Amino acid sequence: MRIFLTGGAGYIGSHTLLEVLSAAHEVCVYDDYSNSAPAALARVEQLTNRKFKTVTGDIRDQVSLATALTEFKPDVVVHFAGKKAVGESVEKPLMYYENNVSGTLSLLRAMEAAGCNRIVFSSSATVYGEPQYLPLDENHPLSATNPYGQTKLMVEHILRDWCTARDQASAVLLRYFNPVGAHDSGMIGEDPNDIPNNLMPFVSQVAVGRRETLQVFGSDYDTPDGTGVRDYIHVVDLAKAHAAAIVYAAAHKGCEAINVGTGQGSSVLDVVRAFEKASGRSIPYTMAPRRPGDVAALYAQPDKARTLLGWDAERDLADMCVSAWKWQSQNPDGYGD
Ligand code: NAD
Ligand code: UD1
């Protein structure tokens, strides 16, 4: 098939690109490199020994996007492009609504112009808001606690309505839990621009000596060790879920939301210990107050992905830490400048 990846140079996009090329699909990556580097694409080309098309552009530039889509004629679009930092979204909400919501509208219009009716969308477990029960299944009520979460929720609604209005349309909303880790080669991985907001990249930067101490946000939660519990999912498993979702979108009509998680919760201290084991380094940490907006525990009911996509997570927390450490230690400055 012909697969168009918006944001394909980013963290999850580059790992998915690798899987999609390995499955012998033809690919076009559309990215403005606002949060990524072309170097990631060069490394995927090296790893797969496969060529693919790239177009540099912003998804909000409808002329550029419509031209790229009309020329490439994709069977399925996988839509990663967007902004993802929760704190920044609170400070700059318009930037988030513009990129994530207007950007998606622009993409759907360009897809219609190019006669493409199938999309796989990067949603997030953030659309469940404060958990009312665990594990979270896809029928859990939806809400948002910040502008980033609102944008994911809005795009989910837009895609649902788009599918209702178009007989031939198909949308798969993949609700990611906490993606971490890197490709086994250590050649591609997560490369945050600033001080990482998320746990795993912060822990790896402490291990490699770029930061001194991890702050553990909250030690008095109602969890086995008092620290926050999350469902960490290996980025390679997540990439494989996209490959399965592409096949599903090509064969089905309508809109489906599907969790992508392992179903297993790990605490902050579980992650610290697993990373220490993987890296052979100690991770100094101090207990700090809870981070505003955090919940005690969040983990997926992953059965729907198994039933609809035939997909299951295969990698555990140790695999996630080993691969993250390989990437971090081989590339202490990420992709560099
Ligand atoms: P990322 O920032 O590494 O990748 C996003 C890519 O999109 C980057 O290459 C960036 O340059 C590009 N991009 C951003 N805005 C663009 C625009 N207007 N036009 C063209 N390209 C643009 O992020 P990621 O971690 O790979 O996340 C991918 C998607 O998954 C995002 O939509 C994110 O919200 C979603 N998601 C991520 C996580 C996570 O923990 N990483 C969790 C849930 C959902
Ligand atoms: C965060 C976002 C979520 C987004 C996800 C993936 C918030 C409130 N939520 O989820 O919307 O989809 O990232 O991008 O920002 N922790 C520490 N010290 C740190 C960093 C994190 O103790 O330096 C703890 C957190 O309190 C939490 C756990 O580690 O208990 C995981 O945090 P993080 O990696 O930021 O992910 P989420 O908060 O689950």
GROMACS .gro file of C-alpha atoms and ligand atoms in nm:
model
  420
    1MET     CA    1   0.000   0.000   0.000
    2ARG     CA    2   0.092   0.368  -0.025
    3ILE     CA    3   0.123   0.526   0.321
    4PHE     CA    4   0.151   0.900   0.395
    5LEU     CA    5   0.300   0.986   0.737
    6THR     CA    6   0.250   1.338   0.873
    7GLY     CA    7   0.512   1.401   1.145
    8GLY     CA    8   0.698   1.090   1.029
    9ALA     CA    9   1.038   1.226   1.138
   10GLY     CA   10   0.934   1.249   1.504
   11TYR     CA   11   0.981   1.000   1.786
   12ILE     CA   12   0.683   0.770   1.721
   13GLY     CA   13   0.670   0.855   1.349
   14SER     CA   14   1.029   0.744   1.281
   15HIS     CA   15   0.976   0.410   1.457
   16THR     CA   16   0.652   0.357   1.265
   17LEU     CA   17   0.823   0.454   0.939
   18LEU     CA   18   1.072   0.175   0.999
   19GLU     CA   19   0.795  -0.083   1.056
   20VAL     CA   20   0.594   0.037   0.756
   21LEU     CA   21   0.896   0.020   0.525
   22SER     CA   22   0.980  -0.325   0.662
   23ALA     CA   23   0.624  -0.432   0.567
   24ALA     CA   24   0.709  -0.333   0.205
   25HIS     CA   25   0.470  -0.037   0.182
   26GLU     CA   26   0.557   0.273  -0.025
   27VAL     CA   27   0.593   0.578   0.200
   28CYS     CA   28   0.587   0.957   0.188
   29VAL     CA   29   0.686   1.150   0.503
   30TYR     CA   30   0.548   1.504   0.542
   31ASP     CA   31   0.712   1.702   0.826
   32ASP     CA   32   0.818   2.059   0.902
   33TYR     CA   33   1.093   1.939   1.141
   34SER     CA   34   0.963   2.177   1.410
   35ASN     CA   35   1.033   1.906   1.669
   36SER     CA   36   1.254   1.659   1.484
   37ALA     CA   37   1.558   1.622   1.263
   38PRO     CA   38   1.599   1.492   0.906
   39ALA     CA   39   1.883   1.282   1.054
   40ALA     CA   40   1.619   1.046   1.197
   41LEU     CA   41   1.494   0.975   0.843
   42ALA     CA   42   1.848   0.913   0.716
   43ARG     CA   43   1.898   0.658   0.992
   44VAL     CA   44   1.574   0.478   0.908
   45GLU     CA   45   1.685   0.463   0.544
   46GLN     CA   46   2.015   0.313   0.658
   47LEU     CA   47   1.844   0.060   0.887
   48THR     CA   48   1.590  -0.058   0.629
   49ASN     CA   49   1.794  -0.004   0.313
   50ARG     CA   50   1.477   0.134   0.160
   51LYS     CA   51   1.408   0.466  -0.013
   52PHE     CA   52   1.099   0.674   0.058
   53LYS     CA   53   0.968   1.015  -0.038
   54THR     CA   54   0.995   1.320   0.190
   55VAL     CA   55   0.820   1.656   0.169
   56THR     CA   56   0.913   1.945   0.399
   57GLY     CA   57   0.601   2.136   0.495
   58ASP     CA   58   0.356   2.244   0.762
   59ILE     CA   59   0.023   2.059   0.776
   60ARG     CA   60  -0.149   2.397   0.806
   61ASP     CA   61  -0.017   2.491   0.461
   62GLN     CA   62  -0.307   2.345   0.268
   63VAL     CA   63  -0.165   2.412  -0.078
   64SER     CA   64   0.160   2.233   0.001
   65LEU     CA   65  -0.022   1.947   0.173
   66ALA     CA   66  -0.285   1.903  -0.101
   67THR     CA   67  -0.011   1.900  -0.365
   68ALA     CA   68   0.188   1.637  -0.172
   69LEU     CA   69  -0.120   1.418  -0.121
   70THR     CA   70  -0.249   1.453  -0.476
   71GLU     CA   71   0.092   1.360  -0.616
   72PHE     CA   72   0.151   1.067  -0.381
   73LYS     CA   73  -0.209   0.928  -0.386
   74PRO     CA   74  -0.193   0.742  -0.054
   75ASP     CA   75  -0.419   0.454   0.045
   76VAL     CA   76  -0.386   0.545   0.414
   77VAL     CA   77  -0.265   0.856   0.602
   78VAL     CA   78  -0.108   0.815   0.948
   79HIS     CA   79  -0.135   1.146   1.130
   80PHE     CA   80   0.135   1.206   1.394
   81ALA     CA   81   0.207   1.576   1.327
   82GLY     CA   82   0.115   1.794   1.620
   83LYS     CA   83   0.236   1.951   1.938
   84LYS     CA   84   0.242   1.740   2.255
   85ALA     CA   85   0.367   1.924   2.565
   86VAL     CA   86   0.091   1.959   2.824
   87GLY     CA   87   0.249   2.252   3.015
   88GLU     CA   88   0.318   2.446   2.695
   89SER     CA   89  -0.043   2.391   2.586
   90VAL     CA   90  -0.164   2.564   2.903
   91GLU     CA   91   0.061   2.864   2.829
   92LYS     CA   92  -0.001   2.878   2.453
   93PRO     CA   93  -0.345   2.728   2.390
   94LEU     CA   94  -0.395   2.895   2.051
   95MET     CA   95  -0.075   2.741   1.918
   96TYR     CA   96  -0.208   2.400   2.020
   97TYR     CA   97  -0.556   2.448   1.871
   98GLU     CA   98  -0.397   2.582   1.550
   99ASN     CA   99  -0.146   2.300   1.507
  100ASN     CA  100  -0.350   2.008   1.629
  101VAL     CA  101  -0.708   2.100   1.537
  102SER     CA  102  -0.675   2.339   1.239
  103GLY     CA  103  -0.386   2.125   1.115
  104THR     CA  104  -0.610   1.817   1.114
  105LEU     CA  105  -0.892   2.003   0.935
  106SER     CA  106  -0.643   2.111   0.672
  107LEU     CA  107  -0.525   1.751   0.638
  108LEU     CA  108  -0.880   1.615   0.598
  109ARG     CA  109  -0.962   1.872   0.330
  110ALA     CA  110  -0.643   1.785   0.144
  111MET     CA  111  -0.723   1.412   0.177
  112GLU     CA  112  -1.069   1.471   0.032
  113ALA     CA  113  -0.912   1.659  -0.261
  114ALA     CA  114  -0.676   1.367  -0.317
  115GLY     CA  115  -0.953   1.104  -0.285
  116CYS     CA  116  -0.805   0.944   0.028
  117ASN     CA  117  -1.059   0.826   0.287
  118ARG     CA  118  -0.851   0.639   0.543
  119ILE     CA  119  -0.666   0.776   0.843
  120VAL     CA  120  -0.490   0.644   1.153
  121PHE     CA  121  -0.470   0.915   1.420
  122SER     CA  122  -0.231   0.959   1.716
  123SER     CA  123  -0.469   1.006   2.007
  124SER     CA  124  -0.380   0.967   2.372
  125ALA     CA  125  -0.503   0.814   2.696
  126THR     CA  126  -0.528   1.177   2.810
  127VAL     CA  127  -0.880   1.175   2.654
  128TYR     CA  128  -1.001   0.968   2.952
  129GLY     CA  129  -0.931   1.260   3.190
  130GLU     CA  130  -0.938   1.164   3.558
  131PRO     CA  131  -0.992   0.783   3.568
  132GLN     CA  132  -1.328   0.678   3.709
  133TYR     CA  133  -1.221   0.312   3.710
  134LEU     CA  134  -0.921   0.100   3.610
  135PRO     CA  135  -0.816  -0.051   3.379
  136LEU     CA  136  -0.935   0.207   3.126
  137ASP     CA  137  -1.138   0.058   2.844
  138GLU     CA  138  -1.247   0.245   2.533
  139ASN     CA  139  -1.598   0.304   2.677
  140HIS     CA  140  -1.464   0.502   2.974
  141PRO     CA  141  -1.618   0.857   2.971
  142LEU     CA  142  -1.408   1.114   2.786
  143SER     CA  143  -1.291   1.451   2.917
  144ALA     CA  144  -0.990   1.679   2.903
  145THR     CA  145  -0.795   1.850   3.177
  146ASN     CA  146  -0.575   2.078   2.962
  147PRO     CA  147  -0.569   2.232   2.610
  148TYR     CA  148  -0.349   1.952   2.472
  149GLY     CA  149  -0.605   1.695   2.587
  150GLN     CA  150  -0.886   1.911   2.444
  151THR     CA  151  -0.720   1.908   2.102
  152LYS     CA  152  -0.702   1.527   2.103
  153LEU     CA  153  -1.066   1.505   2.208
  154MET     CA  154  -1.175   1.757   1.944
  155VAL     CA  155  -0.992   1.572   1.669
  156GLU     CA  156  -1.151   1.245   1.780
  157HIS     CA  157  -1.497   1.410   1.747
  158ILE     CA  158  -1.407   1.557   1.407
  159LEU     CA  159  -1.292   1.219   1.275
  160ARG     CA  160  -1.605   1.047   1.406
  161ASP     CA  161  -1.827   1.303   1.229
  162TRP     CA  162  -1.615   1.280   0.912
  163CYS     CA  163  -1.668   0.904   0.902
  164THR     CA  164  -2.043   0.944   0.959
  165ALA     CA  165  -2.063   1.185   0.667
  166ARG     CA  166  -1.857   0.978   0.423
  167ASP     CA  167  -1.960   0.623   0.335
  168GLN     CA  168  -1.613   0.516   0.234
  169ALA     CA  169  -1.423   0.676   0.524
  170SER     CA  170  -1.226   0.490   0.788
  171ALA     CA  171  -1.056   0.635   1.096
  172VAL     CA  172  -0.862   0.446   1.362
  173LEU     CA  173  -0.803   0.653   1.677
  174LEU     CA  174  -0.506   0.499   1.855
  175ARG     CA  175  -0.510   0.605   2.220
  176TYR     CA  176  -0.148   0.570   2.328
  177PHE     CA  177  -0.065   0.520   2.693
  178ASN     CA  178   0.299   0.614   2.782
  179PRO     CA  179   0.532   0.547   2.486
  180VAL     CA  180   0.898   0.495   2.587
  181GLY     CA  181   1.212   0.314   2.471
  182ALA     CA  182   1.383   0.303   2.134
  183HIS     CA  183   1.462   0.077   1.841
  184ASP     CA  184   1.689  -0.217   1.935
  185SER     CA  185   1.968  -0.078   1.714
  186GLY     CA  186   1.996   0.233   1.933
  187MET     CA  187   2.006   0.438   1.612
  188ILE     CA  188   1.669   0.611   1.652
  189GLY     CA  189   1.500   0.725   1.971
  190GLU     CA  190   1.339   1.012   2.159
  191ASP     CA  191   1.531   1.340   2.136
  192PRO     CA  192   1.360   1.611   2.343
  193ASN     CA  193   1.467   1.967   2.260
  194ASP     CA  194   1.453   2.111   2.612
  195ILE     CA  195   1.447   1.974   2.965
  196PRO     CA  196   1.234   1.660   2.932
  197ASN     CA  197   0.887   1.678   3.088
  198ASN     CA  198   0.836   1.304   3.077
  199LEU     CA  199   0.980   1.048   3.314
  200MET     CA  200   1.179   0.812   3.091
  201PRO     CA  201   1.378   1.071   2.892
  202PHE     CA  202   1.456   1.251   3.219
  203VAL     CA  203   1.576   0.928   3.383
  204SER     CA  204   1.797   0.846   3.083
  205GLN     CA  205   1.952   1.193   3.089
  206VAL     CA  206   2.032   1.150   3.460
  207ALA     CA  207   2.189   0.811   3.385
  208VAL     CA  208   2.408   0.956   3.110
  209GLY     CA  209   2.516   1.249   3.330
  210ARG     CA  210   2.331   1.530   3.150
  211ARG     CA  211   2.115   1.598   3.460
  212GLU     CA  212   2.199   1.549   3.826
  213THR     CA  213   1.890   1.425   4.005
  214LEU     CA  214   1.544   1.300   3.922
  215GLN     CA  215   1.258   1.458   4.112
  216VAL     CA  216   0.990   1.203   4.194
  217PHE     CA  217   0.664   1.396   4.174
  218GLY     CA  218   0.457   1.262   4.464
  219SER     CA  219   0.528   0.981   4.708
  220ASP     CA  220   0.194   0.977   4.889
  221TYR     CA  221  -0.035   0.844   4.616
  222ASP     CA  222  -0.265   0.553   4.690
  223THR     CA  223  -0.038   0.312   4.497
  224PRO     CA  224   0.180   0.021   4.620
  225ASP     CA  225   0.490   0.238   4.676
  226GLY     CA  226   0.322   0.580   4.689
  227THR     CA  227   0.455   0.699   4.349
  228GLY     CA  228   0.254   0.745   4.028
  229VAL     CA  229   0.167   0.436   3.824
  230ARG     CA  230   0.154   0.438   3.441
  231ASP     CA  231   0.120   0.192   3.154
  232TYR     CA  232   0.454   0.226   2.970
  233ILE     CA  233   0.446   0.094   2.615
  234HIS     CA  234   0.758   0.016   2.409
  235VAL     CA  235   0.772   0.245   2.105
  236VAL     CA  236   0.850  -0.053   1.878
  237ASP     CA  237   0.532  -0.229   1.998
  238LEU     CA  238   0.346   0.097   1.937
  239ALA     CA  239   0.494   0.119   1.586
  240LYS     CA  240   0.376  -0.237   1.518
  241ALA     CA  241   0.027  -0.138   1.637
  242HIS     CA  242   0.028   0.132   1.366
  243ALA     CA  243   0.128  -0.121   1.101
  244ALA     CA  244  -0.170  -0.336   1.211
  245ALA     CA  245  -0.401  -0.032   1.223
  246ILE     CA  246  -0.308   0.058   0.863
  247VAL     CA  247  -0.418  -0.288   0.748
  248TYR     CA  248  -0.737  -0.257   0.954
  249ALA     CA  249  -0.819   0.090   0.817
  250ALA     CA  250  -0.773  -0.035   0.462
  251ALA     CA  251  -1.022  -0.319   0.515
  252HIS     CA  252  -1.292  -0.151   0.729
  253LYS     CA  253  -1.517   0.155   0.722
  254GLY     CA  254  -1.620   0.375   1.014
  255CYS     CA  255  -1.442   0.507   1.320
  256GLU     CA  256  -1.283   0.296   1.596
  257ALA     CA  257  -1.098   0.412   1.908
  258ILE     CA  258  -0.841   0.160   2.027
  259ASN     CA  259  -0.617   0.165   2.336
  260VAL     CA  260  -0.248   0.095   2.283
  261GLY     CA  261  -0.098  -0.014   2.614
  262THR     CA  262   0.027  -0.326   2.788
  263GLY     CA  263  -0.235  -0.344   3.062
  264GLN     CA  264   0.048  -0.341   3.320
  265GLY     CA  265   0.109  -0.052   3.558
  266SER     CA  266   0.461   0.045   3.671
  267SER     CA  267   0.545   0.301   3.939
  268VAL     CA  268   0.806   0.578   3.910
  269LEU     CA  269   1.032   0.377   4.142
  270ASP     CA  270   0.981   0.061   3.931
  271VAL     CA  271   1.108   0.261   3.632
  272VAL     CA  272   1.407   0.395   3.828
  273ARG     CA  273   1.506   0.044   3.941
  274ALA     CA  274   1.460  -0.108   3.594
  275PHE     CA  275   1.668   0.171   3.440
  276GLU     CA  276   1.945   0.128   3.697
  277LYS     CA  277   1.958  -0.242   3.612
  278ALA     CA  278   1.959  -0.177   3.236
  279SER     CA  279   2.228   0.091   3.249
  280GLY     CA  280   2.444  -0.026   3.539
  281ARG     CA  281   2.432   0.339   3.656
  282SER     CA  282   2.271   0.473   3.969
  283ILE     CA  283   1.986   0.723   3.928
  284PRO     CA  284   1.993   0.970   4.217
  285TYR     CA  285   1.642   1.091   4.303
  286THR     CA  286   1.465   1.306   4.557
  287MET     CA  287   1.102   1.299   4.660
  288ALA     CA  288   0.918   1.614   4.548
  289PRO     CA  289   0.558   1.740   4.574
  290ARG     CA  290   0.294   1.605   4.338
  291ARG     CA  291   0.292   1.761   3.990
  292PRO     CA  292  -0.034   1.954   3.932
  293GLY     CA  293  -0.270   1.766   3.702
  294ASP     CA  294  -0.115   1.423   3.766
  295VAL     CA  295  -0.330   1.126   3.861
  296ALA     CA  296  -0.227   0.838   4.089
  297ALA     CA  297  -0.260   0.554   3.841
  298LEU     CA  298  -0.346   0.501   3.475
  299TYR     CA  299  -0.336   0.176   3.279
  300ALA     CA  300  -0.510   0.025   2.981
  301GLN     CA  301  -0.752  -0.253   2.916
  302PRO     CA  302  -0.578  -0.359   2.591
  303ASP     CA  303  -0.820  -0.633   2.472
  304LYS     CA  304  -0.978  -0.437   2.187
  305ALA     CA  305  -0.642  -0.401   2.010
  306ARG     CA  306  -0.598  -0.778   2.032
  307THR     CA  307  -0.948  -0.845   1.895
  308LEU     CA  308  -0.959  -0.587   1.615
  309LEU     CA  309  -0.594  -0.551   1.517
  310GLY     CA  310  -0.451  -0.889   1.621
  311TRP     CA  311  -0.189  -0.687   1.809
  312ASP     CA  312  -0.040  -0.745   2.153
  313ALA     CA  313   0.246  -0.572   2.332
  314GLU     CA  314   0.545  -0.806   2.341
  315ARG     CA  315   0.809  -0.602   2.523
  316ASP     CA  316   0.833  -0.543   2.899
  317LEU     CA  317   0.972  -0.264   3.116
  318ALA     CA  318   1.322  -0.416   3.111
  319ASP     CA  319   1.321  -0.412   2.726
  320MET     CA  320   1.203  -0.050   2.732
  321CYS     CA  321   1.487   0.056   2.964
  322VAL     CA  322   1.756  -0.146   2.783
  323SER     CA  323   1.665   0.008   2.446
  324ALA     CA  324   1.626   0.361   2.588
  325TRP     CA  325   1.971   0.327   2.746
  326LYS     CA  326   2.126   0.197   2.425
  327TRP     CA  327   1.990   0.498   2.233
  328GLN     CA  328   2.090   0.747   2.507
  329SER     CA  329   2.441   0.608   2.562
  330GLN     CA  330   2.516   0.582   2.188
  331ASN     CA  331   2.371   0.929   2.123
  332PRO     CA  332   2.424   1.136   2.440
  333ASP     CA  333   2.320   1.449   2.249
  334GLY     CA  334   2.041   1.284   2.053
  335TYR     CA  335   2.062   1.363   1.681
  336GLY     CA  336   2.285   1.662   1.765
  337ASP     CA  337   2.243   1.990   1.582
  338NAD     P1  338   0.722   1.435   1.807
  338NAD     O1  339   0.718   1.580   1.844
  338NAD     O2  340   0.850   1.362   1.820
  338NAD     O3  341   0.668   1.415   1.658
  338NAD     C1  342   0.577   1.504   1.597
  338NAD     C2  343   0.629   1.534   1.458
  338NAD     O4  344   0.536   1.622   1.392
  338NAD     C3  345   0.764   1.605   1.458
  338NAD     O5  346   0.848   1.546   1.361
  338NAD     C4  347   0.730   1.750   1.423
  338NAD     O6  348   0.838   1.814   1.357
  338NAD     C5  349   0.608   1.731   1.335
  338NAD     N1  350   0.516   1.845   1.333
  338NAD     C6  351   0.463   1.911   1.440
  338NAD     N2  352   0.381   2.007   1.399
  338NAD     C7  353   0.380   2.002   1.263
  338NAD     C8  354   0.313   2.076   1.162
  338NAD     N3  355   0.229   2.177   1.194
  338NAD     N4  356   0.334   2.043   1.033
  338NAD     C9  357   0.418   1.942   0.999
  338NAD     N5  358   0.484   1.868   1.090
  338NAD    C10  359   0.464   1.898   1.221
  338NAD     O7  360   0.607   1.363   1.893
  338NAD     P2  361   0.577   1.208   1.913
  338NAD     O8  362   0.609   1.173   2.052
  338NAD     O9  363   0.634   1.130   1.802
  338NAD    O10  364   0.418   1.213   1.901
  338NAD    C11  365   0.350   1.193   1.778
  338NAD    C12  366   0.202   1.210   1.800
  338NAD    O11  367   0.158   1.121   1.902
  338NAD    C13  368   0.162   1.351   1.846
  338NAD    O12  369   0.041   1.385   1.781
  338NAD    C14  370   0.139   1.334   1.995
  338NAD    O13  371   0.046   1.425   2.045
  338NAD    C15  372   0.086   1.192   2.002
  338NAD     N6  373   0.109   1.129   2.133
  338NAD    C16  374   0.236   1.121   2.181
  338NAD    C17  375   0.259   1.063   2.307
  338NAD    C18  376   0.398   1.055   2.363
  338NAD    O14  377   0.413   1.027   2.481
  338NAD     N7  378   0.503   1.074   2.286
  338NAD    C19  379   0.149   1.014   2.382
  338NAD    C20  380   0.021   1.023   2.329
  338NAD    C21  381   0.002   1.081   2.203
  339UD1     C1  382   0.217   1.305   3.035
  339UD1     C2  383   0.101   1.398   3.006
  339UD1     C3  384   0.005   1.327   2.911
  339UD1     C4  385   0.079   1.285   2.784
  339UD1     C5  386   0.196   1.195   2.825
  339UD1     C6  387   0.279   1.154   2.708
  339UD1     C7  388   0.080   1.542   3.201
  339UD1     C8  389  -0.005   1.576   3.321
  339UD1     N1  390   0.036   1.438   3.130
  339UD1     O1  391   0.164   1.189   3.094
  339UD1     O2  392  -0.103   1.412   2.878
  339UD1     O3  393  -0.010   1.213   2.698
  339UD1     O4  394   0.281   1.268   2.916
  339UD1     O5  395   0.344   1.264   2.650
  339UD1     O6  396   0.178   1.609   3.172
  339UD1     N2  397   0.741   1.192   3.688
  339UD1     C9  398   0.831   1.216   3.790
  339UD1     N3  399   0.940   1.296   3.763
  339UD1    C10  400   0.961   1.353   3.639
  339UD1    C11  401   0.867   1.326   3.536
  339UD1    C12  402   0.758   1.246   3.564
  339UD1     O7  403   0.816   1.167   3.901
  339UD1     O8  404   1.060   1.427   3.621
  339UD1    C13  405   0.627   1.102   3.717
  339UD1    C14  406   0.490   1.166   3.696
  339UD1     O9  407   0.448   1.231   3.812
  339UD1    C15  408   0.406   1.042   3.660
  339UD1    C16  409   0.505   0.952   3.587
  339UD1    O10  410   0.635   0.995   3.626
  339UD1    O11  411   0.364   0.976   3.777
  339UD1    C17  412   0.495   0.958   3.436
  339UD1    O12  413   0.503   1.096   3.395
  339UD1     P1  414   0.515   1.139   3.241
  339UD1    O13  415   0.620   1.060   3.175
  339UD1    O14  416   0.527   1.287   3.238
  339UD1    O15  417   0.378   1.091   3.178
  339UD1     P2  418   0.226   1.125   3.222
  339UD1    O16  419   0.220   1.224   3.331
  339UD1    O17  420   0.156   0.996   3.243
   0.00000   0.00000   0.00000
